[in-house]
Coordinates of C-alpha atoms in Angstrom, one line a residue:
Chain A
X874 CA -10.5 -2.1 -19.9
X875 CA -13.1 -2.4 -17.2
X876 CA -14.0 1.2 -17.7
X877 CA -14.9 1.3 -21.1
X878 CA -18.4 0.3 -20.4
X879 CA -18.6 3.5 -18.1
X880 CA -17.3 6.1 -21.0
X881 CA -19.6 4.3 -23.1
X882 CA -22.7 5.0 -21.0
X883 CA -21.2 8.6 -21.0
X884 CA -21.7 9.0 -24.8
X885 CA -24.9 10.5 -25.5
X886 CA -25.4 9.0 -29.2
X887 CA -24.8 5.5 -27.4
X888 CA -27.3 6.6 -24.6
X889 CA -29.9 7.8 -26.6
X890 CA -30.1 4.6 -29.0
X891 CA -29.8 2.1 -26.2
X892 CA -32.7 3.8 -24.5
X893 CA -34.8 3.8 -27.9
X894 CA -34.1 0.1 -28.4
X895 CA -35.3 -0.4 -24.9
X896 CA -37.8 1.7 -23.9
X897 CA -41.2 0.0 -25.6
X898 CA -39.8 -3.2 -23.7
X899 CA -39.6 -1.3 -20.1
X900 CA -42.6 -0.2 -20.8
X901 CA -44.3 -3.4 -21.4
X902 CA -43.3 -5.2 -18.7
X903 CA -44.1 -2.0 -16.7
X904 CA -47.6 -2.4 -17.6
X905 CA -48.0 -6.5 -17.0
X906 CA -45.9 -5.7 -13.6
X907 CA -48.2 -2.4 -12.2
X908 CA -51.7 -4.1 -13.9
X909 CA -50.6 -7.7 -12.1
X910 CA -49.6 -6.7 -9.1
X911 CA -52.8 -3.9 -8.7
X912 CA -54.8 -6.9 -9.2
X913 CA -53.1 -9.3 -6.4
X914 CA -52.9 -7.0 -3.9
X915 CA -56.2 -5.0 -4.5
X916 CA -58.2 -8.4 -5.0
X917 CA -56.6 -11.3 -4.5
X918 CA -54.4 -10.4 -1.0
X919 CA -56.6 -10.9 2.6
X920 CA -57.4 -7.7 3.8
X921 CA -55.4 -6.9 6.8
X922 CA -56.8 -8.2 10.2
X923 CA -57.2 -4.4 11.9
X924 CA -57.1 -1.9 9.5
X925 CA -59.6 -4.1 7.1
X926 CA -59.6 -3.2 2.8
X927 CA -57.7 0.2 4.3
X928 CA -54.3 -1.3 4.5
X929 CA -54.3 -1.6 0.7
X930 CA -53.4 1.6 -0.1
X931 CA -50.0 0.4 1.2
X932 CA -49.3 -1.2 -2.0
X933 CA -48.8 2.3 -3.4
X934 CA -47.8 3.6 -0.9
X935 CA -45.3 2.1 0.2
X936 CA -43.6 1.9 -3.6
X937 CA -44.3 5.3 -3.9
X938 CA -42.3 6.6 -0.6
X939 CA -39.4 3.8 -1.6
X940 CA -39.2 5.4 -5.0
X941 CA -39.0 8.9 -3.8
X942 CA -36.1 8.1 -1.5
X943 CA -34.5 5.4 -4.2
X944 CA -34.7 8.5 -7.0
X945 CA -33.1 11.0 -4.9
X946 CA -30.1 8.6 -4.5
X947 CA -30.1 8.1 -8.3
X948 CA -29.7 12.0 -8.9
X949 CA -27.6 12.9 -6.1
X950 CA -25.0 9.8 -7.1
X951 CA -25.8 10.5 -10.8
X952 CA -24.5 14.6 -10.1
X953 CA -21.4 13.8 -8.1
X954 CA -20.2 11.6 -11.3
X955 CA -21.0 14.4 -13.6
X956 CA -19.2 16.6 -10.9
X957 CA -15.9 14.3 -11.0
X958 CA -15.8 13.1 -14.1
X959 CA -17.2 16.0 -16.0
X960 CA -19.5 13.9 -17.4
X961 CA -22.9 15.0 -19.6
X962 CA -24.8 12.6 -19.5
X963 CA -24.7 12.2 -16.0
X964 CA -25.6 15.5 -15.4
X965 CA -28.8 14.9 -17.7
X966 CA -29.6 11.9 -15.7
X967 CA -29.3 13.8 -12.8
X968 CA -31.7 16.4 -14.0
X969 CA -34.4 13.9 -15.6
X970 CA -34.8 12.6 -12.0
X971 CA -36.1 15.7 -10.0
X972 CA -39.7 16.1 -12.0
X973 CA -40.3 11.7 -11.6
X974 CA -38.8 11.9 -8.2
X975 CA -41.4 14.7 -6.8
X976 CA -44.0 13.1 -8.5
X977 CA -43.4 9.6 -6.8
X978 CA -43.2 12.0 -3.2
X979 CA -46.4 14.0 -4.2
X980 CA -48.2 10.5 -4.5
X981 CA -46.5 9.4 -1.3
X982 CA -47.5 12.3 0.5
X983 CA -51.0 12.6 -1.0
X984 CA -51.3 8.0 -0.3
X985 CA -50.4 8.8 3.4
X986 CA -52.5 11.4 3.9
X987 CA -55.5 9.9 2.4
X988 CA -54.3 6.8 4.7
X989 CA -53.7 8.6 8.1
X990 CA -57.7 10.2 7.8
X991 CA -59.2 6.8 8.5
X992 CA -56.5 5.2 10.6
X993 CA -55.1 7.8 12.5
X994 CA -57.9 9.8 12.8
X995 CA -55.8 12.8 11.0
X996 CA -54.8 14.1 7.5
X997 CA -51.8 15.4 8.2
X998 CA -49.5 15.3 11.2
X999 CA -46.1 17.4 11.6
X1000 CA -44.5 14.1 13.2
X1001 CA -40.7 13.7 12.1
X1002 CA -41.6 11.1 8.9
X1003 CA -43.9 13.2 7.1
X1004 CA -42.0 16.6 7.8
X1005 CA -39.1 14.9 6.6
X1006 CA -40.4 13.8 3.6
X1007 CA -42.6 16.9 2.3
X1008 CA -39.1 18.5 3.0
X1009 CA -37.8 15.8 0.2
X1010 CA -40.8 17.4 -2.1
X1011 CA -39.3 20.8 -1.7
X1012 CA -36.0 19.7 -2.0
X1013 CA -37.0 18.3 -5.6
X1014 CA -38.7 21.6 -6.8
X1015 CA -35.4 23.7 -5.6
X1016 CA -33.3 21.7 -7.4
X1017 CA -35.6 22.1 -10.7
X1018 CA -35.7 25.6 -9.9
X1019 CA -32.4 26.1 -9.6
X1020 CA -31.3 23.9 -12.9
X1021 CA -34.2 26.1 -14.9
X1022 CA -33.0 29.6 -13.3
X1023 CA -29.5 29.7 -14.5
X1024 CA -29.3 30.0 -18.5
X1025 CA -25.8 28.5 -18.6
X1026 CA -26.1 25.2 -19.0
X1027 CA -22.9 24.0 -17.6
X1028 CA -23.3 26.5 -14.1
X1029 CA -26.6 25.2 -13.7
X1030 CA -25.5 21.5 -14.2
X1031 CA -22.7 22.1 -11.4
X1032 CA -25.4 24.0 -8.9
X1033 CA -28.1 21.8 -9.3
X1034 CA -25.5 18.6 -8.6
X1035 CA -24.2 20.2 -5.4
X1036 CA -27.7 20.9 -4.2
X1037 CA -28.9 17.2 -4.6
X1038 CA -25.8 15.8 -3.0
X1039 CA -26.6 18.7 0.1
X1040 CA -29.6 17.4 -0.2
X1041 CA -28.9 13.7 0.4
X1042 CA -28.3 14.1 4.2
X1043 CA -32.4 14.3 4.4
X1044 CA -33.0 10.6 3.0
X1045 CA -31.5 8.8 6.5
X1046 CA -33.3 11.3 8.1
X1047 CA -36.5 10.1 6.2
X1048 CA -35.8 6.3 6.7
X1049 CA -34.8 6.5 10.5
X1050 CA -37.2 9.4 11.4
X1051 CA -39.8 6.5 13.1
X1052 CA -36.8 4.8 15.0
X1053 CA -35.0 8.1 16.5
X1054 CA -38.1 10.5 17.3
X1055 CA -41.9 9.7 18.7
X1056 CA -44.0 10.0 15.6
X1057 CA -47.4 8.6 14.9
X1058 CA -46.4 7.0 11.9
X1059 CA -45.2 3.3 12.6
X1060 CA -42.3 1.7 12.6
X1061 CA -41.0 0.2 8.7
X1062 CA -42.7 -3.5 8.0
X1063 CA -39.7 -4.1 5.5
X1064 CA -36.1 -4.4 6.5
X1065 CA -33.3 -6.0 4.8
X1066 CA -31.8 -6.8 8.4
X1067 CA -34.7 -7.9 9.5
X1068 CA -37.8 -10.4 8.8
X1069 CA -40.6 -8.7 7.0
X1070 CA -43.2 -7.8 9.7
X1071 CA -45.9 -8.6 7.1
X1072 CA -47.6 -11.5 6.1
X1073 CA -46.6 -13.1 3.2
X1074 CA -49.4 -13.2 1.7
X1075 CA -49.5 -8.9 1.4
X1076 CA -45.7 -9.0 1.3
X1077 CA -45.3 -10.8 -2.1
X1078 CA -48.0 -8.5 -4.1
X1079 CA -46.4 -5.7 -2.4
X1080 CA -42.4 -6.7 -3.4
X1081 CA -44.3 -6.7 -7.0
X1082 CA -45.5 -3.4 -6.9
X1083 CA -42.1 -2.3 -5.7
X1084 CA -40.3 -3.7 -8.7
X1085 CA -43.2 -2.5 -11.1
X1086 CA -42.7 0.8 -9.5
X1087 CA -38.7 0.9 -10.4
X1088 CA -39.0 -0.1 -13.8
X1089 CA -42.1 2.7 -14.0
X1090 CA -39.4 5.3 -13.2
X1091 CA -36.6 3.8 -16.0
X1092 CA -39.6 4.0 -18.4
X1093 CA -40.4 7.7 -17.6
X1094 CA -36.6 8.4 -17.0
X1095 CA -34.9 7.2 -20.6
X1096 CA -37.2 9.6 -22.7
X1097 CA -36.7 12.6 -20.5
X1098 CA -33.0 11.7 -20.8
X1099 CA -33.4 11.7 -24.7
X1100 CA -35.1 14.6 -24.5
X1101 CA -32.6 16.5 -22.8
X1102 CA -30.0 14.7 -25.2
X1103 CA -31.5 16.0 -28.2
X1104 CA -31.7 19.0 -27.3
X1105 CA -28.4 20.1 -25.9
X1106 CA -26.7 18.3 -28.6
X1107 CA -28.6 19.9 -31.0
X1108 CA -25.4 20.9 -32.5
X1109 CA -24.1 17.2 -33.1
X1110 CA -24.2 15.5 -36.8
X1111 CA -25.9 12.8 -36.1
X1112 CA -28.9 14.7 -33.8
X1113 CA -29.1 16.7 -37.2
X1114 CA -29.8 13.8 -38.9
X1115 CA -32.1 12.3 -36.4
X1116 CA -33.8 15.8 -37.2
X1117 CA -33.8 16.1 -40.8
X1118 CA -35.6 12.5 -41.0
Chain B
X704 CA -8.1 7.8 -10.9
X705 CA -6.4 10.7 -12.1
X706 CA -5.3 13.1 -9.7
X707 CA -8.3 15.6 -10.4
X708 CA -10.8 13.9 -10.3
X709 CA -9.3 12.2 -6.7
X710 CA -9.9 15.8 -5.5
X711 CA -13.1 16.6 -6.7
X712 CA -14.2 13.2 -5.0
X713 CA -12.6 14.4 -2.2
X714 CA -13.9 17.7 -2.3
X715 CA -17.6 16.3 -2.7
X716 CA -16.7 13.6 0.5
X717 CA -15.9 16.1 2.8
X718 CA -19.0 18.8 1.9
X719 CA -21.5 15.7 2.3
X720 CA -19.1 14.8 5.6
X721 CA -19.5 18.7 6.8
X722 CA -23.2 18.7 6.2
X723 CA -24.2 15.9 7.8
X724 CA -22.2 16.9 10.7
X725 CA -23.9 20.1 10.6
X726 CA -27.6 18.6 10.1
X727 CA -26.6 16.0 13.3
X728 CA -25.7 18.8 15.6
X729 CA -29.1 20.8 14.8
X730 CA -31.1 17.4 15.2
X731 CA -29.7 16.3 18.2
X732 CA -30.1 20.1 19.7
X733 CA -34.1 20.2 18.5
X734 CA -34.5 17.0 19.6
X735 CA -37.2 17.9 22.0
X736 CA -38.8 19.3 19.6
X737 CA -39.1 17.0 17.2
X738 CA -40.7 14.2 19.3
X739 CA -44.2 14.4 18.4
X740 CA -45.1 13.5 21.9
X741 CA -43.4 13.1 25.2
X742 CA -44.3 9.8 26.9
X743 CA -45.9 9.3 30.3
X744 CA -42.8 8.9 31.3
X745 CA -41.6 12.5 30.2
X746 CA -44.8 13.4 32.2
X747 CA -44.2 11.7 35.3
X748 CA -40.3 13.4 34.8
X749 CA -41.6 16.4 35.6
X750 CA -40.8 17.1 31.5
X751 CA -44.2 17.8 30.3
X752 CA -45.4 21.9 31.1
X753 CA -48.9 22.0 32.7
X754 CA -51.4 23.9 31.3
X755 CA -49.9 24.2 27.9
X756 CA -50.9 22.4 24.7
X757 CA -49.1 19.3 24.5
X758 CA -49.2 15.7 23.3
X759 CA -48.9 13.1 25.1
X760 CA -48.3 9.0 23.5
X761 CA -48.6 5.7 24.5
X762 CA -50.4 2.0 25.1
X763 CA -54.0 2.1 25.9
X764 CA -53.8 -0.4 29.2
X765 CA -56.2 -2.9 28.5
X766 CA -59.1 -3.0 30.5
X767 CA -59.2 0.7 31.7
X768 CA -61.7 2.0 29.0
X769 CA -63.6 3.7 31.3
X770 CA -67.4 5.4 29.6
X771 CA -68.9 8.2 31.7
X772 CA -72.7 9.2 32.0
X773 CA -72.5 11.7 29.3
X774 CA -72.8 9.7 26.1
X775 CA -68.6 10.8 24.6
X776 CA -66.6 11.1 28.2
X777 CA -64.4 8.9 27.9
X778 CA -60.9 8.3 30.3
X779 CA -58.4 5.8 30.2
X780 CA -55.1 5.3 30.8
X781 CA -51.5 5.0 28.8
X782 CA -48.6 3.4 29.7
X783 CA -45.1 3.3 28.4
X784 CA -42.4 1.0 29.7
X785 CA -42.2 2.8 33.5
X786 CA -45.5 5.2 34.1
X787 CA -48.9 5.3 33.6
X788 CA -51.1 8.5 32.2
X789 CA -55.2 8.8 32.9
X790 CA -56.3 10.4 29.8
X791 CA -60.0 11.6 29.5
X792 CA -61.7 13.1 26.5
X793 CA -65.4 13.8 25.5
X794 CA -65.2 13.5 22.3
X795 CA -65.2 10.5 19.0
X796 CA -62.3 8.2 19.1
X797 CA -61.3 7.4 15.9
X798 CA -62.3 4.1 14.8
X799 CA -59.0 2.2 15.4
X800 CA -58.9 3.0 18.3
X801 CA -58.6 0.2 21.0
X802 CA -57.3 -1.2 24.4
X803 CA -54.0 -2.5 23.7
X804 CA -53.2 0.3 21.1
X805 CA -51.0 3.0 20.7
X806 CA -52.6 6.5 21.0
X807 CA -51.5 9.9 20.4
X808 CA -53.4 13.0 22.6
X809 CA -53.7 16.4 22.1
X810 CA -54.7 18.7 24.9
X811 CA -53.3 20.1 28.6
X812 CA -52.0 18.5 31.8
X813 CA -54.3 19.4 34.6
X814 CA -53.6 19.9 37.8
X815 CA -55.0 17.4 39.5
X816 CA -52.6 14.7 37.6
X817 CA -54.5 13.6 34.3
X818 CA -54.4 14.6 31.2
X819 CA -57.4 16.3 29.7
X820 CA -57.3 15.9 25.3
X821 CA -59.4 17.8 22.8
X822 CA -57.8 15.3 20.5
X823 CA -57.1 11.5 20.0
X824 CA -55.3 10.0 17.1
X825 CA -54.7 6.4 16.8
X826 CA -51.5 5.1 16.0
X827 CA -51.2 1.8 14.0
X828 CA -47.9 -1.2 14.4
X829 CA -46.1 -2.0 11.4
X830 CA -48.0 -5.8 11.4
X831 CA -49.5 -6.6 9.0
X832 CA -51.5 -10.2 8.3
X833 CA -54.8 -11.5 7.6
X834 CA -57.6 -11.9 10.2
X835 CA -56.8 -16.1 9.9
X836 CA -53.5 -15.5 10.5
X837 CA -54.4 -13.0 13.7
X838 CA -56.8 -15.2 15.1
X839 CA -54.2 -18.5 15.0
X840 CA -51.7 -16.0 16.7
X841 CA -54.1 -15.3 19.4
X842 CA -55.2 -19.2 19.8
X843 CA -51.7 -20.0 19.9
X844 CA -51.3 -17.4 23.1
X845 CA -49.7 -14.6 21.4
X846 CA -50.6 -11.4 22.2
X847 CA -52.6 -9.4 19.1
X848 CA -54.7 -7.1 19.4
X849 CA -58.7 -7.3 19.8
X850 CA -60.4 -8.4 16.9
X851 CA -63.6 -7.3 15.9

């Protein structure tokens, strides 16, 4: 059956030892990809023509803000499965993402801020792209606050799923925010419609960063989801065992 | 798909369905509001109030960079696709700032037809290149921006 690799990924015992085997892995060529591509774009790609050594912050930037938006996607998708299927690990999925996902915003937010001061002329502006996306940071801590409020585990599995699929309505609102409203941040440089409007010599570093950034968050992701495996299957044989070792 | 879980999909379709329905209506009502600026078209529109905080946004037109006797007055003028805006303002650009780019000014519409800012924030385009790449643009008869 086509399905059975889906109900596998929904055992936790399966879950928990695939992400063991490869999480040193992840996390290896996390390091080569984020110490690499730092390197290219911070030394070896020309600063940019007007906004000078500046413009390099994009290359966290950037990742960071994609992340943010890619994360909440993962939970929201990740709590309507648990909410169809009944599934537990998808819910724990879900869950694991909040705390990486506000972190990758918090560094957007703080990036862009830090960016806008010398460029703009401002820290902080309350244009429709950065509203929208310190309104992703808070919708990150209500759905861990929700999840941690509720003692049952299975109500707050359900409540913090519908939240982050509520939720979801804000990430076009992020991405088109610059195309539908005046704001003073600019327009986006990557598209998949379109040509990249950056030179290739900062786009290539850049794409690096990106995929160093998305195997960062599978490397920070499998042992929260272990960790939340362990212990709500406390109960199970084989976590006992895992235990007793 | 069992029959079940064909509802719950359905269930989860049409709350994500009713709140973005929901979200669109308040987004397209606030509209106004969420603009950061109005353009000088808004302005010329009669859109903008007078004598009221606003911000304004647009193109610095090249070549009307105007420096007055004190050392900070400053006035220029920005242009969207149909109307033109003198802005003036005695106080530090910020360094980005430059003919041919897009601004962002806080401060009041006076009376007499210009705009008077306490505030200037430079907007940047999403272009990115080196300065080679710039300057072959430029010989080439593109338009780029000044270069220092």
């Amino acid at each position: 059956m086509t399905w059975n690799w889906f109900f596998r990924l929904g055992s936790p015992k399966w879950f928990y030892q695939m992400a063991g085997r490869w999480q040193p892995w992840i996390w290896l060529i996390t390091f080569i990809g984020i110490v690499s591509g730092c390197y290219w774009g911070l030394f070896i790609a020309p600063p940019d023509y007007y906004q000078g050594d500046l413009q390099r912050i994009m290359y966290i930037h950037v990742p960071a803000a994609y992340l943010s938006m890619m994360v909440y996607v993962i939970m929201a998708v990740a709590g309507a499965i648990g909410l169809i299927w009944r599934m537990k690990m998808a819910y724990m999925v879900s869950i694991s993402c909040s705390p990486i996902g506000a972190a990758f915003t918090f560094l957007a937010l703080v990036t862009g801020s830090l960016w806008g001061k010398p460029t703009w002329g401002t820290y902080w502006v309350f244009d429709a792209r950065l509203t929208s996306e310190l309104i992703l940071l808070f919708l990150y801590f209500g759905h861990m606050a929700l999840f941690y409020a509720i003692d049952d585990v299975k109500k707050a599995d359900k409540a913090a799923a519908i939240l982050a699929i509520v939720g979801v309505v804000n990430i076009p609102i992020i991405h088109f925010s610059v195309e539908w409203w005046n704001s003073l941040h600019q327009d986006a440089s990557l598209s998949k419609l379109q040509k990249p409007k950056i030179d290739e010599a900062m786009l290539w570093p850049l794409l690096v960063m990106i995929v160093s950034f998305k195997l960062f968050f599978v490397s920070v992701l499998f042992p929260w989801v272990r960790n939340h495996i362990l212990w709500r299957e406390k109960d199970a044989k084989w976590v006992k065992e895992i235990i007793e070792q | 798909m069992k029959p079940q879980r064909k509802k719950r999909l359905f269930a989860i379709l049409a709350t994500l369905a009713g709140v973005s329905i929901a979200v669109a209506l308040v987004l397209v009502a606030l509209s106004e509001n969420i603009n950061l600026f109005y353009k000088p078209s808004d302005v010329e529109a009669g859109k903008a109030p007078q004598n009221k905080t606003i911000k304004v946004g647009g193109l610095v037109v090249p070549g009307t960079v105007k420096r007055g006797e004190n050392l900070l007055q400053v006035s220029f003028t920005i242009r969207d696709n149909q109307s033109d805006l003198e802005v003036r303002f005695d106080d530090v650009l910020p360094d980005l700032f430059k003919e041919g780019q897009g601004i962002v000014a806080t401060g009041k519409l006076t009376e007499q037809g210009h705009f008077q800012a306490s505030s200037v924030l430079a907007k940047h385009d999403e272009n990115y290149m080196p300065p080679e790449v710039a300057r072959a643009l430029k010989e080439s008869g593109h338009p780029v921006k000044d270069i220092n």
